[in-house]
Coordinates of C-alpha atoms and ligand atoms in Angstrom, one line a residue:
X68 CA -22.0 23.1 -35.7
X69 CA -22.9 20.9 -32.4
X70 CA -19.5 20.3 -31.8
X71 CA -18.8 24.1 -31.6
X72 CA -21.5 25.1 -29.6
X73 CA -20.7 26.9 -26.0
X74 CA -22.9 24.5 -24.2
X75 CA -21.0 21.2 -25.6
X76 CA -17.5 22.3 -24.8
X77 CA -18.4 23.7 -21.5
X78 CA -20.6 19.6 -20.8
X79 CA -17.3 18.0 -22.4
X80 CA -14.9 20.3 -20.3
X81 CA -16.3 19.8 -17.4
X82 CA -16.9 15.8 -18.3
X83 CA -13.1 15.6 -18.7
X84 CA -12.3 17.4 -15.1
X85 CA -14.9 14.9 -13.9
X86 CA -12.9 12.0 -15.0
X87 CA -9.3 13.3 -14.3
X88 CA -10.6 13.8 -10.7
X89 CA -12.2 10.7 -10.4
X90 CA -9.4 8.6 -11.8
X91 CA -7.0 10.5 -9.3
X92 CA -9.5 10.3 -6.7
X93 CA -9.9 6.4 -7.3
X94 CA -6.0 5.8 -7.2
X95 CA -3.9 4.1 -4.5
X96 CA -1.6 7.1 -4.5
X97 CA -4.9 9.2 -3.1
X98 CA -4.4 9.0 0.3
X99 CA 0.0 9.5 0.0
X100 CA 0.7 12.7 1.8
X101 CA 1.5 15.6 -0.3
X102 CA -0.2 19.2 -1.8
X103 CA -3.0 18.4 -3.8
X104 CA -1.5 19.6 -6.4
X105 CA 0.7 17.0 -6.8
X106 CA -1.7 14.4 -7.2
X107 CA -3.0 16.5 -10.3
X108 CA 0.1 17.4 -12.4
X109 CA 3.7 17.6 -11.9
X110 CA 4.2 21.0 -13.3
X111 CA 5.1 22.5 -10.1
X112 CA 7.4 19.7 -9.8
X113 CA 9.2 20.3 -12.9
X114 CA 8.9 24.2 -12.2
X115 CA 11.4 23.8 -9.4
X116 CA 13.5 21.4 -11.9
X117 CA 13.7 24.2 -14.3
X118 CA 14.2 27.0 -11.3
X119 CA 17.2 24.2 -10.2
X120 CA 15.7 23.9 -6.7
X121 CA 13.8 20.7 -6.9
X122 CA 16.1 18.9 -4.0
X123 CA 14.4 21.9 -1.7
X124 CA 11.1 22.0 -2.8
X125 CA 11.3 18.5 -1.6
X126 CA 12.9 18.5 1.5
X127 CA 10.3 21.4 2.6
X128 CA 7.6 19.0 1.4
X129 CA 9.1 16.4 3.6
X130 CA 9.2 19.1 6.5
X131 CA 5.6 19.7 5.4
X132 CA 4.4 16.1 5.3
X133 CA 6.4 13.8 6.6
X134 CA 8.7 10.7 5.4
X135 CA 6.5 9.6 2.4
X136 CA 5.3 12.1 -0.1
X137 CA 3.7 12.4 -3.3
X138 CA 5.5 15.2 -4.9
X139 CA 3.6 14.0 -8.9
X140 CA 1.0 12.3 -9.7
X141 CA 3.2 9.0 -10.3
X142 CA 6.3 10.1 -8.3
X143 CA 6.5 9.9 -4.7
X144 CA 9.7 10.5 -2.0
X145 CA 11.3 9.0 1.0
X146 CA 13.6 9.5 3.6
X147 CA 13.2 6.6 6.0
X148 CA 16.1 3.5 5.9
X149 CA 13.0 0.9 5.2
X150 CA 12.1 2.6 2.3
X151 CA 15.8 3.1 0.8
X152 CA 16.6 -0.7 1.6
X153 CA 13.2 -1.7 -0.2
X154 CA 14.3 0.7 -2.9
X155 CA 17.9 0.3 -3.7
X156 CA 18.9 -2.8 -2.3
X157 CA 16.5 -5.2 -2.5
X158 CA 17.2 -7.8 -4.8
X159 CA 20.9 -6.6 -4.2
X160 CA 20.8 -3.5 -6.6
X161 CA 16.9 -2.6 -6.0
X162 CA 14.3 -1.5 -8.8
X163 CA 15.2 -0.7 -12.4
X164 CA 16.2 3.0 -13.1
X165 CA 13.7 5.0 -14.7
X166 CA 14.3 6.6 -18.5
X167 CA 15.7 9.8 -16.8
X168 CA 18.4 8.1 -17.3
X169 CA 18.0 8.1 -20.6
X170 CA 19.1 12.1 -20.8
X171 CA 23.3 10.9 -19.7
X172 CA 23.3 8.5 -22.9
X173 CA 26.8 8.7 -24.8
X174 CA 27.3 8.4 -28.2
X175 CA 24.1 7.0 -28.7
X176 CA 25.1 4.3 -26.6
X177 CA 24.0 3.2 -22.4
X178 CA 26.6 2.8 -19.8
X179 CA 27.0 1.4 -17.0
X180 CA 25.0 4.5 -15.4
X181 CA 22.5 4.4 -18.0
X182 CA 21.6 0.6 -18.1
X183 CA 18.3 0.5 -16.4
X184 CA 17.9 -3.0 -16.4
X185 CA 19.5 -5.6 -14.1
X186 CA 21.0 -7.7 -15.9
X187 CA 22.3 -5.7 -18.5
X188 CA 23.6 -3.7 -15.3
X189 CA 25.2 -6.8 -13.7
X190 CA 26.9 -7.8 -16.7
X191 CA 28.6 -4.5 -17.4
X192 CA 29.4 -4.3 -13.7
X193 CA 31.4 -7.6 -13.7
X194 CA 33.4 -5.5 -16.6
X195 CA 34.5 -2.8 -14.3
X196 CA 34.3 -3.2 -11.2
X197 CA 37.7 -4.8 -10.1
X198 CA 39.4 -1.7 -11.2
X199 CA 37.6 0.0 -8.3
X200 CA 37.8 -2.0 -5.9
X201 CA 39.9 -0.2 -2.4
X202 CA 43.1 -2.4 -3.2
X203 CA 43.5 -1.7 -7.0
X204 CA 42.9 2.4 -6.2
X205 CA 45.7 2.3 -2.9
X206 CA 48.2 0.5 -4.6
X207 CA 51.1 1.2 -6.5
X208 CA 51.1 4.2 -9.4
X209 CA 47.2 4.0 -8.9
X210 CA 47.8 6.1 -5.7
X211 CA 51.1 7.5 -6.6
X212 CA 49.3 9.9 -9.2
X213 CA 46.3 11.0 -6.6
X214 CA 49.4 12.3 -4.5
X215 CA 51.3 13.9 -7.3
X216 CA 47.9 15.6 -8.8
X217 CA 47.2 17.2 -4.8
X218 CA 50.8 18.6 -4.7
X219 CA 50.1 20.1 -8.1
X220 CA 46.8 21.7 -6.5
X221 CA 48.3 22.7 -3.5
X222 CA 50.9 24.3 -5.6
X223 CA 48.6 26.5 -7.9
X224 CA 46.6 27.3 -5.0
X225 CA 49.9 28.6 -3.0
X226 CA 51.8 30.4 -5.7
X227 CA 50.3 33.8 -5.2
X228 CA 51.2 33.5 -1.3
X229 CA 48.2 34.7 0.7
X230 CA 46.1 36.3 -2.2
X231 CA 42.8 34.2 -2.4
X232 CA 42.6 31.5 -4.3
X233 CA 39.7 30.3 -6.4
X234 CA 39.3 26.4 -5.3
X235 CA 36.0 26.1 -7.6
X236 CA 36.0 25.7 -11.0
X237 CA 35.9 29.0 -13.5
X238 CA 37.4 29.0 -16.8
X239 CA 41.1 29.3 -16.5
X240 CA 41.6 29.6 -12.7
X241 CA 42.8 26.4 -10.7
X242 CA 40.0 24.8 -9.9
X243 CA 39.1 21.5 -7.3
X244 CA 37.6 20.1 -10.8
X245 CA 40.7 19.7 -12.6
X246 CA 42.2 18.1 -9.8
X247 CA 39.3 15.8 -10.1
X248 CA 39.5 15.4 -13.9
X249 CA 43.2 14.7 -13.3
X250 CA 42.8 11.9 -10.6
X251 CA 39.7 10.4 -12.5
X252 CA 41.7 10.2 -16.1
X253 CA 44.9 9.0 -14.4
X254 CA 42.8 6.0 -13.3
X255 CA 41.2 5.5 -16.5
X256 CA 44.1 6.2 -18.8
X257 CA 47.3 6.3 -17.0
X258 CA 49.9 7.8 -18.6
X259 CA 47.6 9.3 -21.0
X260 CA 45.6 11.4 -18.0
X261 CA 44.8 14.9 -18.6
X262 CA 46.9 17.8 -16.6
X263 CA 44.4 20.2 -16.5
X264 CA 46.2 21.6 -13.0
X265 CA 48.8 22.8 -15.4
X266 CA 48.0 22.7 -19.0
X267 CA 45.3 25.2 -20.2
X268 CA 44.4 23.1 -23.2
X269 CA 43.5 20.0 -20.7
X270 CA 41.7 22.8 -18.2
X271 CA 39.3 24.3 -21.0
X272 CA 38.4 21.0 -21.9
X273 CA 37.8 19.9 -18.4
X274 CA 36.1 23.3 -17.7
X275 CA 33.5 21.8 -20.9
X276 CA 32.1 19.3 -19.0
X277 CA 32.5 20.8 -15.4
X278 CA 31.1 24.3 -15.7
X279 CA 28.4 23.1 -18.8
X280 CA 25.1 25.1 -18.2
X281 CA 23.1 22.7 -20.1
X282 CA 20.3 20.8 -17.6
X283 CA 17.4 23.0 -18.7
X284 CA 17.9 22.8 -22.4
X285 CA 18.1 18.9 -21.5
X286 CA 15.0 18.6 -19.4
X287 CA 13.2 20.4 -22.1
X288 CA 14.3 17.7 -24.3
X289 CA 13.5 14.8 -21.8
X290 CA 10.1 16.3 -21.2
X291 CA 8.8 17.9 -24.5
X292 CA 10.7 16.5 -27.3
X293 CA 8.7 17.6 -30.0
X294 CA 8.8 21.1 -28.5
X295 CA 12.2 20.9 -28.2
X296 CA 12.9 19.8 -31.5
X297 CA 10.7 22.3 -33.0
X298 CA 11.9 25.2 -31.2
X299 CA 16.0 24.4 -30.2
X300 CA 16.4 27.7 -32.5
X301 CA 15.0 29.3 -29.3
X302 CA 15.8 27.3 -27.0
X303 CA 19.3 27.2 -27.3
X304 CA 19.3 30.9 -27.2
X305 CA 18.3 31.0 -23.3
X306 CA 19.3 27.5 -22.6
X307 CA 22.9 25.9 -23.6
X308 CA 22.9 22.9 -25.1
X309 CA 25.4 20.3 -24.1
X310 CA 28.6 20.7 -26.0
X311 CA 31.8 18.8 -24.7
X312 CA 33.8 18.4 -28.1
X313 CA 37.1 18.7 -26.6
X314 CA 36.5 15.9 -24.1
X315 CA 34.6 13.2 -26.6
X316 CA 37.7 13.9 -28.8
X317 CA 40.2 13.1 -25.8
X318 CA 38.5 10.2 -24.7
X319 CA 37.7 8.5 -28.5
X320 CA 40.9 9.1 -29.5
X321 CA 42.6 7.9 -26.1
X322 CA 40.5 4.9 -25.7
X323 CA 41.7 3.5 -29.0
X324 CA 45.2 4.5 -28.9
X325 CA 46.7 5.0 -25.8
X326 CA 48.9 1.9 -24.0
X327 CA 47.0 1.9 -20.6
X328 CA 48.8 0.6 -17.6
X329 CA 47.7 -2.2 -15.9
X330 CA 45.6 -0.5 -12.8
X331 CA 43.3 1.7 -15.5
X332 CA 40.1 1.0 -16.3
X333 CA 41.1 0.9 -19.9
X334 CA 43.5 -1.5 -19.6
X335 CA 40.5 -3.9 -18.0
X336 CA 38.2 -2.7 -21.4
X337 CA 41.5 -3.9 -23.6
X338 CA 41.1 -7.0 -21.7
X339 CA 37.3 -7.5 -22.7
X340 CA 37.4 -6.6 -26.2
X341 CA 34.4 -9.4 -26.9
X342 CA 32.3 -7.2 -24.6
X343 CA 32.2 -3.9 -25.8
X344 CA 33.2 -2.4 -29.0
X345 CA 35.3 0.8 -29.3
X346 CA 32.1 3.2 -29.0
X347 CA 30.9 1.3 -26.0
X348 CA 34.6 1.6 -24.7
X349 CA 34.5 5.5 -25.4
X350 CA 31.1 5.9 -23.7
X351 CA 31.5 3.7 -20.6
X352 CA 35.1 6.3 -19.9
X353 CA 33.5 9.5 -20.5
X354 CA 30.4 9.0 -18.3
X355 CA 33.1 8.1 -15.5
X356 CA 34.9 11.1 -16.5
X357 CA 31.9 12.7 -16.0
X358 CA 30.2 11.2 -13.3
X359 CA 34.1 11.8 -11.7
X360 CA 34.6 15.3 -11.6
X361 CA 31.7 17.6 -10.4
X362 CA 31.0 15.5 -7.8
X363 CA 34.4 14.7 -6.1
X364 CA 35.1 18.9 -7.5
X365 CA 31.9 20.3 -5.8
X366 CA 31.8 17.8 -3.1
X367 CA 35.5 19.2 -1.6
X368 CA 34.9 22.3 -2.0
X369 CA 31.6 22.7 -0.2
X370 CA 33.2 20.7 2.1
X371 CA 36.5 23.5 2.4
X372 CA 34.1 26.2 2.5
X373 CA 33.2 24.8 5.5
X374 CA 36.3 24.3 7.0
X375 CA 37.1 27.8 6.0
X376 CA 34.3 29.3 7.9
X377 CA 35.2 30.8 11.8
X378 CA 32.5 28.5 13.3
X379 CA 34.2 25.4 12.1
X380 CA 37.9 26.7 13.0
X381 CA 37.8 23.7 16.4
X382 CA 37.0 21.5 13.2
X383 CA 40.1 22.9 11.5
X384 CA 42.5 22.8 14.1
X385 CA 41.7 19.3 15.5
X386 CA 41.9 18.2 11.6
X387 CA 45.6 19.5 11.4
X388 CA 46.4 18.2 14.9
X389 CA 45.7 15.0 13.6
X390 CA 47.3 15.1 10.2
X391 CA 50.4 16.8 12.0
X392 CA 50.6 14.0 15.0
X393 CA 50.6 11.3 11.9
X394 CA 52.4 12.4 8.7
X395 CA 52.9 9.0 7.6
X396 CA 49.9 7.5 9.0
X397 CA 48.1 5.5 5.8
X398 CA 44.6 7.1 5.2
X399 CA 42.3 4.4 6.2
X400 CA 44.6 5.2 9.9
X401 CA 43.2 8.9 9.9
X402 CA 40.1 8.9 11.6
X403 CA 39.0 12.6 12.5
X404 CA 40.1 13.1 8.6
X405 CA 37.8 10.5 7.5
X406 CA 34.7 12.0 10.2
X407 CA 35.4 14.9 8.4
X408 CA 35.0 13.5 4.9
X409 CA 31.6 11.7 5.6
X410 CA 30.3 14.5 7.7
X411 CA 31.0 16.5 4.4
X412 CA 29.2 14.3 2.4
X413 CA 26.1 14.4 4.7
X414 CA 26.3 17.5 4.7
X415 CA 27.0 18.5 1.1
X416 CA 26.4 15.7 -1.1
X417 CA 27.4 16.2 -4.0
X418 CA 24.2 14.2 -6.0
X419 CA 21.4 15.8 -3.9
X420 CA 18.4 14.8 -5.5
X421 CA 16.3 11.7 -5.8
X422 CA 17.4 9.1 -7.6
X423 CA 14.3 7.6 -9.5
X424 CA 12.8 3.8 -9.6
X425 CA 10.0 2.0 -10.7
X426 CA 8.5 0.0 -8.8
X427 CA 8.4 -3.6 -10.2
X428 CA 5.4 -5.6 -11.5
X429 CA 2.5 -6.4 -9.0
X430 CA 3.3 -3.1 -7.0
X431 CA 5.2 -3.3 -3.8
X432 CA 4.8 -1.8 0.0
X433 CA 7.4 1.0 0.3
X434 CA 7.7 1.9 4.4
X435 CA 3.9 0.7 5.2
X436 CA 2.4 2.7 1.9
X437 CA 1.6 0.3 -0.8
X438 CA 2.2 1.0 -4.7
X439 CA 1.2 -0.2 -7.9
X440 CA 4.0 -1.0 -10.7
X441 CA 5.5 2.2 -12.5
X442 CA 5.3 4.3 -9.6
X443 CA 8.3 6.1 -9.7
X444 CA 9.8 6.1 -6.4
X445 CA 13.3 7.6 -4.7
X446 CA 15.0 8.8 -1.6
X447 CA 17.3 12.2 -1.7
X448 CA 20.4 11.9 -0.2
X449 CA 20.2 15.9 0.9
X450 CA 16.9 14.8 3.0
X451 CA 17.8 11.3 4.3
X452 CA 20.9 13.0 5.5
X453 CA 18.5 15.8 7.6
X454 CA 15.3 14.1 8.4
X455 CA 16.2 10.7 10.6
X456 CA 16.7 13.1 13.5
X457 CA 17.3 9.8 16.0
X458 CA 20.3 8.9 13.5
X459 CA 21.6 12.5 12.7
X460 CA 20.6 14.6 15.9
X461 CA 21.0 18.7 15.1
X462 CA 21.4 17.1 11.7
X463 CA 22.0 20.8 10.2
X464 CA 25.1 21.2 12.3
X465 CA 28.4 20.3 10.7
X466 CA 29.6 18.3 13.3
X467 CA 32.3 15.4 12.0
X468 CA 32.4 13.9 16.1
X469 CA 29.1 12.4 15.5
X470 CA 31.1 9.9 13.3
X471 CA 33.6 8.9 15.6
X472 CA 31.2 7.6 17.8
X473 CA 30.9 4.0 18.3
X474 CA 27.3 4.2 19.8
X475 CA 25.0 4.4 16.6
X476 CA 27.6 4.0 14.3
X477 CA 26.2 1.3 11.6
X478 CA 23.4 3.4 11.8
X479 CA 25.0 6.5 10.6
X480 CA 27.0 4.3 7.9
X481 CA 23.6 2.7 6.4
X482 CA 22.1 5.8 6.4
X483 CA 24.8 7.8 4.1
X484 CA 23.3 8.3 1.1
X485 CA 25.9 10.1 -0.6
X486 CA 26.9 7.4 -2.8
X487 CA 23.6 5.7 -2.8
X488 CA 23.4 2.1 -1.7
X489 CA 23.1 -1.1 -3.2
X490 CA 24.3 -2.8 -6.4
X491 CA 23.9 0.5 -8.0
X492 CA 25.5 2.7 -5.7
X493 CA 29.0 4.8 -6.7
X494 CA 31.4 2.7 -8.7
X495 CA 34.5 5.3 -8.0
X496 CA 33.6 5.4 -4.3
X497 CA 36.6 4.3 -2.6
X498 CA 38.6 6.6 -5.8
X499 CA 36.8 10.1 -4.7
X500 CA 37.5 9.1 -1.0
X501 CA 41.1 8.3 -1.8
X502 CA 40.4 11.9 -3.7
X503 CA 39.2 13.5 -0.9
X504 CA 41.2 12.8 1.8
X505 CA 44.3 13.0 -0.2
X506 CA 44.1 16.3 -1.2
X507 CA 42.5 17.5 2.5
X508 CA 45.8 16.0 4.2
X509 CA 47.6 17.9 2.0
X510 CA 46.0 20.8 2.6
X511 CA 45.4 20.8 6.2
X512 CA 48.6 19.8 7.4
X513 CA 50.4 22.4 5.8
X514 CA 47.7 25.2 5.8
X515 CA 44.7 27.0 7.2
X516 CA 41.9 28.1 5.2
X517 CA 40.0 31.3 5.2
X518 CA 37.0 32.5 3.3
X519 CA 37.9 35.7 1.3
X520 CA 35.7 38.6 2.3
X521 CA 34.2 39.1 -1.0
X522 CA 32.4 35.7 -0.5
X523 CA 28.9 34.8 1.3
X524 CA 26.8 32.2 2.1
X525 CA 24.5 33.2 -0.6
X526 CA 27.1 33.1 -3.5
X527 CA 27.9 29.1 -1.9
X528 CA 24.2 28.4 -1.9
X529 CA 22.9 24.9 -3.3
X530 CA 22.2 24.9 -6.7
X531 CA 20.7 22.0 -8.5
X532 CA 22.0 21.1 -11.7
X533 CA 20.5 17.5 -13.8
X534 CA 21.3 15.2 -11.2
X535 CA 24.2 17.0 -9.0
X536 CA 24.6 20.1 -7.4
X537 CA 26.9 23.2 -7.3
X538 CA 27.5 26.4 -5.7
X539 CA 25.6 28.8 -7.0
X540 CA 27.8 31.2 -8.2
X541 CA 30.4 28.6 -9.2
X542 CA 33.3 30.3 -7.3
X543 CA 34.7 29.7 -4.1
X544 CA 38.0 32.2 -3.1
X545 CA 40.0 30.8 -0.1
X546 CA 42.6 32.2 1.6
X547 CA 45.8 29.6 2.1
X548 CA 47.8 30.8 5.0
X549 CA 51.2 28.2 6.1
X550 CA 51.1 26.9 9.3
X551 CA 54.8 27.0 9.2
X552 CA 57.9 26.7 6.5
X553 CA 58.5 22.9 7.5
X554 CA 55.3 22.3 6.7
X555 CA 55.4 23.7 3.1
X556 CA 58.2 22.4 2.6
X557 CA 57.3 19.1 1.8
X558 CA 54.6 19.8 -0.2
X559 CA 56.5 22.3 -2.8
X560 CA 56.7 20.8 -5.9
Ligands
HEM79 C1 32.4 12.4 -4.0 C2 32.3 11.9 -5.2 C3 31.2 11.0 -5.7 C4 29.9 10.9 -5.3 C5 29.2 11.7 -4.2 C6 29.2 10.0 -6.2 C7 27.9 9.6 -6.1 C8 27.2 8.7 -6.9 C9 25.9 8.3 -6.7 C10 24.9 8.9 -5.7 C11 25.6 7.4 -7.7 C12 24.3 6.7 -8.0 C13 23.6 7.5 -9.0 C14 22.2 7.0 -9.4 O1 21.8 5.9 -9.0 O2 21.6 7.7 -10.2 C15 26.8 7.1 -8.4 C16 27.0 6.3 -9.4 C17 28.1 6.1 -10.2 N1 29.3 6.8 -10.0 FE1 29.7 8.1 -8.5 N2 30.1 9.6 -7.1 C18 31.3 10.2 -6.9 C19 32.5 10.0 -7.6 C20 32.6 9.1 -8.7 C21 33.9 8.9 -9.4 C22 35.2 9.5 -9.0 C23 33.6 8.1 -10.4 C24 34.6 7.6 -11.4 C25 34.8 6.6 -11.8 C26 32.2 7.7 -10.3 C27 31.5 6.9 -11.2 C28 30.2 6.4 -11.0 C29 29.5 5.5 -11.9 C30 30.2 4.8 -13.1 C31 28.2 5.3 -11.4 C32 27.2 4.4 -11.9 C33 27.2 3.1 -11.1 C34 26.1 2.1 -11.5 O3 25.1 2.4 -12.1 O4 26.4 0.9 -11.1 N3 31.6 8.4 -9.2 N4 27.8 8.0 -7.9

């Protein structure tokens, strides 16, 4: 009767805001700068999540309020180099990952990725990580495949002569992410890669995992489990779970049968049999062909759209000059090329968003603010990239010469977060930039690029998706025009 009566809820209601206010009042995150909304809940956080536009709701926060900010209750954002050294290199690989993490599980199993502990991280790393080292992705048939797959790109993109060509991924249409798929499963497989360039079987199962429209359906899950599980009837309805059969069937049945050459990754988990058992072996090669081909896929063609664009055509045309003047140069010998490539990737990066920490035990100072254990903290590559203005002046202008100066230059390098930094930073780094600048030389020695007119910025905009980003109307139509017939010629296939 007490318990229902108007004056009790309203004395424990308000006893309850008292606390919550007191308690966030009371903590060391108080005096972070932020909204004071986030020091109260994180819905509006996980609003933008949902809305997949959390990497610019924080970047305008950072705009708002400066280097540090509290964007939860437990979460706060940087953008200065102290705080991404503290975070992701101290200690060599930086603070453990968070259970976000925990949403990229395989089979039931962690990877590499998904290890959030150190050591359990270290130990998988010794695995894998010869077979991506610079020298074992440039030699031999390891490189001799990158070039192949770009001629068979090049090729689907210039069969229809000058009609547009889609470079993005859509279901059945050549796409930038089955070149990707194609280079990353060459690596891992050889000669059991997939030819999703060419074969539509291999392309609707790369198109699975490439164009999958699932991050909502798994935040809900990450978030609200029981909701999740109670209503996925619903759910699923307006949100797509993840479904990639084709590709776990690829990779399980490929990672216990094929005869891997001696370069692949697969060849290296023959070779450690003790270590991991088949599902691990399964798991730890479809999270690379995952983590392998929106990102490499999404991070050249943002990075073609801008090429494509008449305010970048000086960018163009000193690119080709360059690739022209040295046709046999080896890539590493290209360096407007490789300006290019990192100004793309500060530019565009293909993982935006934060990547989230704890901080360890006994709390830590994180660029002069001080934080207990648990905070979860990160820096976003999209806003470290913009907001060190003395390190990336007109930081909003896509301007590859800033690279090619010596003046500031380990600056700029420390500062690219694109593959993050640290112990934990990209595995298949030096394989996308092989990637990369294959398929651009390619391209722009033999071509110019043009956006087709039924394109616009708005259709190219920034879209978040779980952890990486993609235009938002997944297309991108470009125009290949030959520079000349010499050129072409040596690229028909
Ligand atoms: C332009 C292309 C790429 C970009 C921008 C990129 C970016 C990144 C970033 C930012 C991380 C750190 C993620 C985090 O801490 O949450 C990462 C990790 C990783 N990447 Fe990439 N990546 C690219 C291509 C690739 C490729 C081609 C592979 C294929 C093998 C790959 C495999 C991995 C793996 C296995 C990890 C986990 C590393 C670890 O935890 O030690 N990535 N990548």
């Amino acid at each position: 009767m007490l318990l229902t009566s108007p004056t009790v809820v309203a004395s424990i209601a308000l006893l309850t805001v008292a606390v919550l206010v007191y308690r966030t009042v009371k903590s060391p995150l108080w005096k972070v700068p932020g909204p004071t909304v986030s020091a109260f809940t994180s819905l509006i956080l996980k609003w933008h999540e949902l809305g997949a536009d959390r990497t610019l709701y924080i970047q305008a926060l950072h705009l708002q309020y400066g280097p540090v900010v509290r964007i939860a209750p437990n979460e706060v954002s940087f953008t200065s180099w102290a705080a991404l050294k503290e975070i992701y290199c101290s200690g060599g690989s930086g603070y453990e990952k968070t259970e976000f993490y925990d949403l990229f599980t395989i089979f039931g199993r962690r990877t590499m990725f998904t290890t959030l502990g150190k050591t359990d991280h270290a130990k998988r790393k010794r695995i894998l990580a010869d077979r991506y080292a610079n020298s074992n992705v440039m030699r031999g048939s390891a490189i001799a495949g990158i070039q192949e797959r770009s001629k068979r790109f090049i090729a689907r993109c210039t069969a229809g002569g000058l009609a547009a060509h889609d470079v993005f991924c859509r279901a059945y249409q050549v796409a930038l992410h089955a070149y990707a798929c194609d280079c990353v499963t060459h690596h891992l497989f050889h000669p059991e890669g997939t030819d999703s360039l060419r074969d539509v079987h291999d392309e609707e199962m790369m198109h699975q995992v490439a164009a999958d429209d699932s991050f909502q359906n798994r935040l809900v899950s990450f978030y609200a489990p029981t909701l999740h599980r109670l209503a996925s009837g619903i759910l699923n309805f307006w949100w797509k779970p993840r479904e990639t059969p084709l590709v776990e069937q690829y990779v399980q049945q490929t990672s216990k049968q094929a005869e891997a050459e001696p370069f692949t990754l697969l060849s290296r988990l023959r070779e450690k049999t003790g270590d991991l058992d088949e599902v691990d072996t399964a798991a730890e090669c479809l999270d690379h062909i995952a983590a392998g081909i929106d990102t490499t896929g999404d991070g050249l063609c943002f990075l073609m759209w801008e090429l494509s664009q008449p305010r970048s055509r000086d960018i163009q045309q000193r690119l080709q000059a360059e690739l022209r003047a040295s046709p046999d140069a080896p890539l590493d010998q290209l360096p407007y090329l490789d300006a290019v490539v990192l100004e793309g990737l500060r530019c565009f990066p293909p993982i935006p968003m934060s990547l989230p920490r704890y901080v360890p035990s006994g709390g830590r100072v994180i660029d002069g603010t001080w934080l207990p254990a648990k905070t979860i903290v990160s820096c976003q590559a999209y806003s470290v990239h913009r907001l060190n203005p003395s390190v990336f002046p007109a930081a909003h202008i896509f301007n590859p010469s800033r690279w090619l100066d010596e003046d500031g230059d380990a600056d700029r390098r420390r500062l690219m977060f694109a593959f993050s930094n640290g112990g934990r930073g990209c595995i298949g780094k030096h394989l996308a930039l092989a990637e990369m600048k294959t398929l651009l030389r390619d391209t722009y020695s033999a071509y110019t690029t043009t956006p087709h007119a039924s394109m616009s910025e708005e259709s190219m905009a920034m879209a978040d998706q779980l952890i990486s980003s993609r235009p938002r109307d997944q297309k991108c139509l470009l125009h290949f025009e030959p520079l000349d017939s010499s050129s072409v010629a040596g690229l028909e296939h």
